[in-house]
């Protein structure tokens, strides 16, 4: 299960994407890597990873 910090960050990121009118195509928690993965953007160009500590980064 995701940590509380991951959950809070995921809500923040999803709200930010929504405010910017960016569609969310995929939202997934990876049990093996313990990360939340979000694929978003009009052309699916935004890949966001949220670590266990709640820090997030863009993946290229």
PDB file of C-alpha atoms in Angstrom:
ATOM      1  CA  UNK A   1       0.000   0.000   0.000  1.00  0.00           C
ATOM      2  CA  UNK A   2       1.161   3.557  -0.659  1.00  0.00           C
ATOM      3  CA  UNK A   3       2.420   5.635   2.251  1.00  0.00           C
ATOM      4  CA  UNK A   4       0.438   8.607   3.562  1.00  0.00           C
ATOM      5  CA  UNK A   5       3.015  10.977   2.051  1.00  0.00           C
ATOM      6  CA  UNK A   6       2.614   9.268  -1.333  1.00  0.00           C
ATOM      7  CA  UNK A   7      -1.160   9.567  -1.106  1.00  0.00           C
ATOM      8  CA  UNK A   8      -1.001  13.264  -0.235  1.00  0.00           C
ATOM      9  CA  UNK A   9       1.434  13.957  -3.069  1.00  0.00           C
ATOM     10  CA  UNK A  10      -0.689  11.982  -5.539  1.00  0.00           C
ATOM     11  CA  UNK A  11      -3.746  14.066  -4.643  1.00  0.00           C
ATOM     12  CA  UNK A  12      -1.711  17.267  -5.059  1.00  0.00           C
ATOM     13  CA  UNK A  13      -0.335  16.173  -8.468  1.00  0.00           C
ATOM     14  CA  UNK A  14      -3.747  15.049  -9.757  1.00  0.00           C
ATOM     15  CA  UNK A  15      -5.303  18.350  -8.655  1.00  0.00           C
ATOM     16  CA  UNK A  16      -2.490  20.287 -10.350  1.00  0.00           C
ATOM     17  CA  UNK A  17      -2.954  18.335 -13.579  1.00  0.00           C
ATOM     18  CA  UNK A  18      -6.695  18.913 -13.422  1.00  0.00           C
ATOM     19  CA  UNK A  19      -6.241  22.656 -12.891  1.00  0.00           C
ATOM     20  CA  UNK A  20      -4.002  22.743 -15.967  1.00  0.00           C
ATOM     21  CA  UNK A  21      -6.604  20.769 -18.001  1.00  0.00           C
ATOM     22  CA  UNK A  22      -4.225  17.864 -18.530  1.00  0.00           C
ATOM     23  CA  UNK A  23      -5.800  14.404 -18.879  1.00  0.00           C
ATOM     24  CA  UNK A  24      -4.579  11.562 -16.676  1.00  0.00           C
ATOM     25  CA  UNK A  25      -4.217   8.404 -18.761  1.00  0.00           C
ATOM     26  CA  UNK A  26      -2.734   6.021 -16.198  1.00  0.00           C
ATOM     27  CA  UNK A  27      -2.500   6.020 -12.412  1.00  0.00           C
ATOM     28  CA  UNK A  28      -0.763   2.990 -10.908  1.00  0.00           C
ATOM     29  CA  UNK A  29       0.864   1.862  -7.676  1.00  0.00           C
ATOM     30  CA  UNK A  30       3.753  -0.535  -8.278  1.00  0.00           C
ATOM     31  CA  UNK A  31       4.056  -2.970  -5.336  1.00  0.00           C
ATOM     32  CA  UNK A  32       7.492  -4.149  -6.402  1.00  0.00           C
ATOM     33  CA  UNK A  33       9.093  -0.692  -6.716  1.00  0.00           C
ATOM     34  CA  UNK A  34       6.860   0.973  -4.074  1.00  0.00           C
ATOM     35  CA  UNK A  35       6.131   3.956  -6.333  1.00  0.00           C
ATOM     36  CA  UNK A  36       3.064   5.649  -7.746  1.00  0.00           C
ATOM     37  CA  UNK A  37       3.276   6.161 -11.501  1.00  0.00           C
ATOM     38  CA  UNK A  38       1.145   8.749 -13.301  1.00  0.00           C
ATOM     39  CA  UNK A  39       1.025   9.088 -17.087  1.00  0.00           C
ATOM     40  CA  UNK A  40      -0.640  12.339 -18.115  1.00  0.00           C
ATOM     41  CA  UNK A  41      -0.775  15.073 -20.721  1.00  0.00           C
ATOM     42  CA  UNK A  42      -2.543  15.544 -23.997  1.00  0.00           C
ATOM     43  CA  UNK A  43       0.060  13.445 -25.843  1.00  0.00           C
ATOM     44  CA  UNK A  44       0.876  11.232 -22.821  1.00  0.00           C
ATOM     45  CA  UNK A  45       4.165  13.102 -22.451  1.00  0.00           C
ATOM     46  CA  UNK A  46       4.109  13.649 -18.677  1.00  0.00           C
ATOM     47  CA  UNK A  47       5.454  10.720 -16.676  1.00  0.00           C
ATOM     48  CA  UNK A  48       5.486  11.342 -12.931  1.00  0.00           C
ATOM     49  CA  UNK A  49       6.937   9.046 -10.273  1.00  0.00           C
ATOM     50  CA  UNK A  50       6.087   9.478  -6.594  1.00  0.00           C
ATOM     51  CA  UNK A  51       8.519   7.815  -4.164  1.00  0.00           C
ATOM     52  CA  UNK A  52       7.683   6.393  -0.735  1.00  0.00           C
ATOM     53  CA  UNK A  53       8.838   9.594   0.977  1.00  0.00           C
ATOM     54  CA  UNK A  54       6.376  11.664  -1.093  1.00  0.00           C
ATOM     55  CA  UNK A  55       9.012  13.240  -3.327  1.00  0.00           C
ATOM     56  CA  UNK A  56       8.148  13.251  -6.998  1.00  0.00           C
ATOM     57  CA  UNK A  57      10.017  13.648 -10.249  1.00  0.00           C
ATOM     58  CA  UNK A  58       9.415  13.637 -13.991  1.00  0.00           C
ATOM     59  CA  UNK A  59      10.569  10.542 -15.826  1.00  0.00           C
ATOM     60  CA  UNK A  60      11.866  10.881 -19.356  1.00  0.00           C
TER      61      UNK A  60
END
